[in-house]
Amino acid sequence: MSCIYCDHYILYKLKDGYYKCAKCKRKFSPKRVERKAKILKGFLDELTPQEISQKYSISYATVVKEIKNIRKVIASICEEEFLKKDEIKEFEEYLYLPKTSKELIKAQNFLTIDYGGKIYNIMLSPMKNYTGFDEEKIKSFFRQSRIIKVQNHANIYKFWEYFENFIKKFKGVSEENFFYYLKEAEFRFNGFKIEVKDLF
């Protein structure tokens, strides 16, 4: 075992069961690390919170809370990966409307970027900001404001197809949480990695 914070290999075991790092002097609970590791594995295996709770005998509330944290960390990982790149191949705007709704005004609007074979997404102005426009005017607006003429959209279209299948599993995602689910899809599609130490 190494320090969860700085990865140093010298640790002191304390009487309360915690470990203290000889280098950074920070303490951590091995039980907490193990619990986070189990939840992360279940999350990466695409188990539901209830399935993770049952499989590892961890309270459902704890699992839900930790998954929220995992999604926030994943969003940061996606941001960091994007900032490492400077080559944008193509990008296009996308409107996602759940099949349960027929109102275009409830669609989520985001920009999908292909950079060096990886995908990055940016949330755009919510469609509710266009309240008062009729749907044909909205459609016309988006046709006239195409951001870029792209060659073939191959990778972008693959992501959109992946995202459509991915988001169905959740049976409804609130507007405030949509960003984190979009980033989770981006993270999984790109094959990015996350470790337990990233959660501390």
PDB file of C-alpha atoms in Angstrom:
ATOM      1  CA  MET A   1       0.000   0.000   0.000  1.00  0.00           C
ATOM      2  CA  SER A   2       1.158   3.538  -0.748  1.00  0.00           C
ATOM      3  CA  CYS A   3      -0.126   6.956   0.292  1.00  0.00           C
ATOM      4  CA  ILE A   4      -3.442   7.741  -1.386  1.00  0.00           C
ATOM      5  CA  TYR A   5      -2.470  11.415  -1.606  1.00  0.00           C
ATOM      6  CA  CYS A   6       1.186  11.477  -2.711  1.00  0.00           C
ATOM      7  CA  ASP A   7       1.871   7.809  -3.536  1.00  0.00           C
ATOM      8  CA  HIS A   8       4.791   7.639  -1.085  1.00  0.00           C
ATOM      9  CA  TYR A   9       5.583   4.095   0.011  1.00  0.00           C
ATOM     10  CA  ILE A  10       6.422   4.654   3.707  1.00  0.00           C
ATOM     11  CA  LEU A  11       3.323   4.640   5.927  1.00  0.00           C
ATOM     12  CA  TYR A  12       2.806   4.453   9.666  1.00  0.00           C
ATOM     13  CA  LYS A  13      -0.156   2.544  11.028  1.00  0.00           C
ATOM     14  CA  LEU A  14      -1.883   4.447  13.838  1.00  0.00           C
ATOM     15  CA  LYS A  15      -3.792   3.058  16.809  1.00  0.00           C
ATOM     16  CA  ASP A  16      -7.148   4.133  15.393  1.00  0.00           C
ATOM     17  CA  GLY A  17      -6.563   2.033  12.250  1.00  0.00           C
ATOM     18  CA  TYR A  18      -5.633   4.984  10.064  1.00  0.00           C
ATOM     19  CA  TYR A  19      -2.359   5.255   8.145  1.00  0.00           C
ATOM     20  CA  LYS A  20      -0.102   8.310   8.172  1.00  0.00           C
ATOM     21  CA  CYS A  21       2.249   9.127   5.317  1.00  0.00           C
ATOM     22  CA  ALA A  22       5.903   9.680   6.220  1.00  0.00           C
ATOM     23  CA  LYS A  23       6.249  12.239   3.419  1.00  0.00           C
ATOM     24  CA  CYS A  24       3.107  14.388   3.210  1.00  0.00           C
ATOM     25  CA  LYS A  25       2.042  13.648   6.829  1.00  0.00           C
ATOM     26  CA  ARG A  26      -1.596  13.175   5.821  1.00  0.00           C
ATOM     27  CA  LYS A  27      -3.769  10.456   7.333  1.00  0.00           C
ATOM     28  CA  PHE A  28      -6.288   8.218   5.617  1.00  0.00           C
ATOM     29  CA  SER A  29      -8.559   5.298   6.437  1.00  0.00           C
ATOM     30  CA  PRO A  30      -7.842   2.059   4.551  1.00  0.00           C
ATOM     31  CA  LYS A  31     -11.497   1.095   5.031  1.00  0.00           C
ATOM     32  CA  ARG A  32     -12.612   4.290   3.316  1.00  0.00           C
ATOM     33  CA  VAL A  33     -10.168   3.664   0.459  1.00  0.00           C
ATOM     34  CA  GLU A  34     -11.504   0.124   0.078  1.00  0.00           C
ATOM     35  CA  ARG A  35     -15.117   1.344   0.090  1.00  0.00           C
ATOM     36  CA  LYS A  36     -14.375   3.961  -2.573  1.00  0.00           C
ATOM     37  CA  ALA A  37     -12.535   1.348  -4.658  1.00  0.00           C
ATOM     38  CA  LYS A  38     -15.541  -0.998  -4.586  1.00  0.00           C
ATOM     39  CA  ILE A  39     -17.979   1.752  -5.558  1.00  0.00           C
ATOM     40  CA  LEU A  40     -15.681   2.937  -8.347  1.00  0.00           C
ATOM     41  CA  LYS A  41     -15.370  -0.601  -9.730  1.00  0.00           C
ATOM     42  CA  GLY A  42     -19.127  -1.038  -9.680  1.00  0.00           C
ATOM     43  CA  PHE A  43     -19.577   2.329 -11.386  1.00  0.00           C
ATOM     44  CA  LEU A  44     -17.042   1.497 -14.122  1.00  0.00           C
ATOM     45  CA  ASP A  45     -18.773  -1.867 -14.605  1.00  0.00           C
ATOM     46  CA  GLU A  46     -21.975   0.152 -15.180  1.00  0.00           C
ATOM     47  CA  LEU A  47     -23.841  -1.325 -12.239  1.00  0.00           C
ATOM     48  CA  THR A  48     -26.744   0.696 -10.843  1.00  0.00           C
ATOM     49  CA  PRO A  49     -26.353   2.295  -7.391  1.00  0.00           C
ATOM     50  CA  GLN A  50     -28.743  -0.322  -6.002  1.00  0.00           C
ATOM     51  CA  GLU A  51     -26.700  -3.162  -7.518  1.00  0.00           C
ATOM     52  CA  ILE A  52     -23.467  -1.721  -6.097  1.00  0.00           C
ATOM     53  CA  SER A  53     -25.084  -1.324  -2.689  1.00  0.00           C
ATOM     54  CA  GLN A  54     -26.246  -4.941  -2.664  1.00  0.00           C
ATOM     55  CA  LYS A  55     -23.076  -6.439  -4.124  1.00  0.00           C
ATOM     56  CA  TYR A  56     -20.686  -4.767  -1.680  1.00  0.00           C
ATOM     57  CA  SER A  57     -23.009  -4.307   1.323  1.00  0.00           C
ATOM     58  CA  ILE A  58     -22.580  -0.532   1.294  1.00  0.00           C
ATOM     59  CA  SER A  59     -25.467   1.772   2.165  1.00  0.00           C
ATOM     60  CA  TYR A  60     -27.406   3.032  -0.856  1.00  0.00           C
ATOM     61  CA  ALA A  61     -27.069   6.666   0.295  1.00  0.00           C
ATOM     62  CA  THR A  62     -23.267   6.294   0.501  1.00  0.00           C
ATOM     63  CA  VAL A  63     -23.134   4.791  -2.993  1.00  0.00           C
ATOM     64  CA  VAL A  64     -25.249   7.594  -4.487  1.00  0.00           C
ATOM     65  CA  LYS A  65     -23.132  10.263  -2.781  1.00  0.00           C
ATOM     66  CA  GLU A  66     -19.879   8.683  -3.985  1.00  0.00           C
ATOM     67  CA  ILE A  67     -21.130   8.315  -7.566  1.00  0.00           C
ATOM     68  CA  LYS A  68     -21.935  12.039  -7.620  1.00  0.00           C
ATOM     69  CA  ASN A  69     -18.340  12.677  -6.575  1.00  0.00           C
ATOM     70  CA  ILE A  70     -17.034  10.256  -9.236  1.00  0.00           C
ATOM     71  CA  ARG A  71     -18.971  12.089 -11.957  1.00  0.00           C
ATOM     72  CA  LYS A  72     -17.524  15.441 -10.836  1.00  0.00           C
ATOM     73  CA  VAL A  73     -13.990  14.007 -10.944  1.00  0.00           C
ATOM     74  CA  ILE A  74     -14.679  12.512 -14.378  1.00  0.00           C
ATOM     75  CA  ALA A  75     -15.780  15.925 -15.670  1.00  0.00           C
ATOM     76  CA  SER A  76     -12.457  17.372 -14.452  1.00  0.00           C
ATOM     77  CA  ILE A  77     -10.503  14.551 -16.128  1.00  0.00           C
ATOM     78  CA  CYS A  78     -12.267  15.249 -19.434  1.00  0.00           C
ATOM     79  CA  GLU A  79     -11.459  18.955 -19.102  1.00  0.00           C
ATOM     80  CA  GLU A  80      -7.788  18.268 -18.355  1.00  0.00           C
ATOM     81  CA  GLU A  81      -7.466  15.895 -21.305  1.00  0.00           C
ATOM     82  CA  PHE A  82      -9.020  18.428 -23.661  1.00  0.00           C
ATOM     83  CA  LEU A  83      -6.690  21.212 -22.511  1.00  0.00           C
ATOM     84  CA  LYS A  84      -3.666  19.046 -23.364  1.00  0.00           C
ATOM     85  CA  LYS A  85      -4.631  19.100 -27.041  1.00  0.00           C
ATOM     86  CA  ASP A  86      -4.351  21.909 -29.542  1.00  0.00           C
ATOM     87  CA  GLU A  87      -5.677  20.226 -32.691  1.00  0.00           C
ATOM     88  CA  ILE A  88      -9.417  20.493 -33.254  1.00  0.00           C
ATOM     89  CA  LYS A  89     -10.468  18.506 -36.300  1.00  0.00           C
ATOM     90  CA  GLU A  90     -14.166  19.367 -36.454  1.00  0.00           C
ATOM     91  CA  PHE A  91     -17.139  20.225 -34.293  1.00  0.00           C
ATOM     92  CA  GLU A  92     -20.893  20.400 -34.518  1.00  0.00           C
ATOM     93  CA  GLU A  93     -23.936  21.381 -32.487  1.00  0.00           C
ATOM     94  CA  TYR A  94     -26.347  18.758 -31.192  1.00  0.00           C
ATOM     95  CA  LEU A  95     -29.835  18.873 -29.719  1.00  0.00           C
ATOM     96  CA  TYR A  96     -30.780  15.988 -27.461  1.00  0.00           C
ATOM     97  CA  LEU A  97     -34.493  15.520 -26.886  1.00  0.00           C
ATOM     98  CA  PRO A  98     -35.559  12.557 -24.700  1.00  0.00           C
ATOM     99  CA  LYS A  99     -38.015  10.270 -26.451  1.00  0.00           C
ATOM    100  CA  THR A 100     -40.438  10.914 -23.565  1.00  0.00           C
ATOM    101  CA  SER A 101     -40.772  14.552 -24.672  1.00  0.00           C
ATOM    102  CA  LYS A 102     -41.950  16.046 -27.956  1.00  0.00           C
ATOM    103  CA  GLU A 103     -41.287  19.668 -27.003  1.00  0.00           C
ATOM    104  CA  LEU A 104     -38.164  20.975 -28.713  1.00  0.00           C
ATOM    105  CA  ILE A 105     -37.945  23.681 -26.051  1.00  0.00           C
ATOM    106  CA  LYS A 106     -36.975  20.947 -23.523  1.00  0.00           C
ATOM    107  CA  ALA A 107     -34.020  19.725 -25.588  1.00  0.00           C
ATOM    108  CA  GLN A 108     -30.459  19.860 -24.245  1.00  0.00           C
ATOM    109  CA  ASN A 109     -28.106  21.800 -26.499  1.00  0.00           C
ATOM    110  CA  PHE A 110     -24.390  21.021 -26.634  1.00  0.00           C
ATOM    111  CA  LEU A 111     -21.382  21.324 -28.902  1.00  0.00           C
ATOM    112  CA  THR A 112     -19.398  18.175 -29.706  1.00  0.00           C
ATOM    113  CA  ILE A 113     -15.743  18.602 -30.660  1.00  0.00           C
ATOM    114  CA  ASP A 114     -13.453  16.041 -32.284  1.00  0.00           C
ATOM    115  CA  TYR A 115      -9.881  16.751 -31.231  1.00  0.00           C
ATOM    116  CA  GLY A 116      -7.231  14.320 -32.351  1.00  0.00           C
ATOM    117  CA  GLY A 117      -9.683  11.417 -32.436  1.00  0.00           C
ATOM    118  CA  LYS A 118     -11.126  12.136 -28.973  1.00  0.00           C
ATOM    119  CA  ILE A 119     -14.481  13.719 -28.162  1.00  0.00           C
ATOM    120  CA  TYR A 120     -15.165  16.771 -25.985  1.00  0.00           C
ATOM    121  CA  ASN A 121     -18.540  18.383 -25.256  1.00  0.00           C
ATOM    122  CA  ILE A 122     -19.513  21.895 -24.211  1.00  0.00           C
ATOM    123  CA  MET A 123     -22.995  22.768 -22.963  1.00  0.00           C
ATOM    124  CA  LEU A 124     -24.589  25.599 -24.922  1.00  0.00           C
ATOM    125  CA  SER A 125     -27.467  27.940 -24.171  1.00  0.00           C
ATOM    126  CA  PRO A 126     -30.523  25.969 -22.955  1.00  0.00           C
ATOM    127  CA  MET A 127     -33.384  25.666 -25.416  1.00  0.00           C
ATOM    128  CA  LYS A 128     -35.730  27.172 -22.810  1.00  0.00           C
ATOM    129  CA  ASN A 129     -34.030  30.492 -23.615  1.00  0.00           C
ATOM    130  CA  TYR A 130     -35.868  30.342 -26.938  1.00  0.00           C
ATOM    131  CA  THR A 131     -39.286  30.352 -25.290  1.00  0.00           C
ATOM    132  CA  GLY A 132     -41.620  32.390 -27.465  1.00  0.00           C
ATOM    133  CA  PHE A 133     -40.126  31.194 -30.753  1.00  0.00           C
ATOM    134  CA  ASP A 134     -42.183  28.659 -32.660  1.00  0.00           C
ATOM    135  CA  GLU A 135     -40.405  25.394 -33.476  1.00  0.00           C
ATOM    136  CA  GLU A 136     -39.948  26.132 -37.177  1.00  0.00           C
ATOM    137  CA  LYS A 137     -38.192  29.407 -36.339  1.00  0.00           C
ATOM    138  CA  ILE A 138     -35.934  27.601 -33.877  1.00  0.00           C
ATOM    139  CA  LYS A 139     -35.044  24.942 -36.475  1.00  0.00           C
ATOM    140  CA  SER A 140     -34.388  27.671 -39.025  1.00  0.00           C
ATOM    141  CA  PHE A 141     -32.133  29.499 -36.541  1.00  0.00           C
ATOM    142  CA  PHE A 142     -29.971  26.419 -36.029  1.00  0.00           C
ATOM    143  CA  ARG A 143     -29.759  25.742 -39.757  1.00  0.00           C
ATOM    144  CA  GLN A 144     -28.549  29.294 -40.357  1.00  0.00           C
ATOM    145  CA  SER A 145     -26.029  29.295 -37.504  1.00  0.00           C
ATOM    146  CA  ARG A 146     -24.008  26.211 -38.403  1.00  0.00           C
ATOM    147  CA  ILE A 147     -20.679  26.721 -36.688  1.00  0.00           C
ATOM    148  CA  ILE A 148     -18.442  24.904 -39.142  1.00  0.00           C
ATOM    149  CA  LYS A 149     -18.667  22.882 -42.351  1.00  0.00           C
ATOM    150  CA  VAL A 150     -17.063  19.587 -41.552  1.00  0.00           C
ATOM    151  CA  GLN A 151     -15.734  16.811 -43.728  1.00  0.00           C
ATOM    152  CA  ASN A 152     -17.614  13.756 -42.504  1.00  0.00           C
ATOM    153  CA  HIS A 153     -18.396  13.908 -38.748  1.00  0.00           C
ATOM    154  CA  ALA A 154     -17.416  10.221 -38.468  1.00  0.00           C
ATOM    155  CA  ASN A 155     -16.210  10.302 -34.854  1.00  0.00           C
ATOM    156  CA  ILE A 156     -18.820  12.843 -33.783  1.00  0.00           C
ATOM    157  CA  TYR A 157     -21.654  10.721 -35.190  1.00  0.00           C
ATOM    158  CA  LYS A 158     -20.250   7.654 -33.423  1.00  0.00           C
ATOM    159  CA  PHE A 159     -20.311   9.550 -30.136  1.00  0.00           C
ATOM    160  CA  TRP A 160     -23.866  10.789 -30.653  1.00  0.00           C
ATOM    161  CA  GLU A 161     -25.032   7.224 -31.342  1.00  0.00           C
ATOM    162  CA  TYR A 162     -23.152   6.021 -28.244  1.00  0.00           C
ATOM    163  CA  PHE A 163     -24.608   8.842 -26.146  1.00  0.00           C
ATOM    164  CA  GLU A 164     -28.194   8.119 -27.253  1.00  0.00           C
ATOM    165  CA  ASN A 165     -27.859   4.493 -26.122  1.00  0.00           C
ATOM    166  CA  PHE A 166     -25.968   5.427 -22.943  1.00  0.00           C
ATOM    167  CA  ILE A 167     -28.473   7.999 -21.661  1.00  0.00           C
ATOM    168  CA  LYS A 168     -31.481   5.686 -22.146  1.00  0.00           C
ATOM    169  CA  LYS A 169     -30.397   3.580 -19.177  1.00  0.00           C
ATOM    170  CA  PHE A 170     -31.102   6.364 -16.692  1.00  0.00           C
ATOM    171  CA  LYS A 171     -34.798   6.837 -17.514  1.00  0.00           C
ATOM    172  CA  GLY A 172     -34.731  10.587 -17.176  1.00  0.00           C
ATOM    173  CA  VAL A 173     -31.937  12.983 -16.184  1.00  0.00           C
ATOM    174  CA  SER A 174     -32.593  16.387 -14.627  1.00  0.00           C
ATOM    175  CA  GLU A 175     -31.385  19.509 -16.387  1.00  0.00           C
ATOM    176  CA  GLU A 176     -28.969  20.353 -13.561  1.00  0.00           C
ATOM    177  CA  ASN A 177     -27.333  16.903 -13.716  1.00  0.00           C
ATOM    178  CA  PHE A 178     -27.347  16.465 -17.499  1.00  0.00           C
ATOM    179  CA  PHE A 179     -23.820  17.914 -17.850  1.00  0.00           C
ATOM    180  CA  TYR A 180     -22.329  15.208 -15.603  1.00  0.00           C
ATOM    181  CA  TYR A 181     -24.019  12.375 -17.498  1.00  0.00           C
ATOM    182  CA  LEU A 182     -22.818  13.886 -20.770  1.00  0.00           C
ATOM    183  CA  LYS A 183     -19.277  13.981 -19.378  1.00  0.00           C
ATOM    184  CA  GLU A 184     -19.576  10.396 -18.178  1.00  0.00           C
ATOM    185  CA  ALA A 185     -20.529   9.325 -21.718  1.00  0.00           C
ATOM    186  CA  GLU A 186     -17.584  11.325 -23.074  1.00  0.00           C
ATOM    187  CA  PHE A 187     -15.238   9.731 -20.531  1.00  0.00           C
ATOM    188  CA  ARG A 188     -16.353   6.191 -21.364  1.00  0.00           C
ATOM    189  CA  PHE A 189     -16.379   6.794 -25.145  1.00  0.00           C
ATOM    190  CA  ASN A 190     -12.818   8.146 -25.063  1.00  0.00           C
ATOM    191  CA  GLY A 191     -11.561   5.284 -22.901  1.00  0.00           C
ATOM    192  CA  PHE A 192     -10.148   7.636 -20.251  1.00  0.00           C
ATOM    193  CA  LYS A 193      -8.934   6.192 -16.944  1.00  0.00           C
ATOM    194  CA  ILE A 194      -9.730   6.968 -13.328  1.00  0.00           C
ATOM    195  CA  GLU A 195      -8.155   5.566 -10.162  1.00  0.00           C
ATOM    196  CA  VAL A 196      -9.230   5.539  -6.524  1.00  0.00           C
ATOM    197  CA  LYS A 197      -6.569   8.120  -5.646  1.00  0.00           C
ATOM    198  CA  ASP A 198      -8.268  10.559  -8.052  1.00  0.00           C
ATOM    199  CA  LEU A 199     -11.267  10.580  -5.709  1.00  0.00           C
ATOM    200  CA  PHE A 200      -9.327  12.070  -2.766  1.00  0.00           C
TER     201      PHE A 200
END
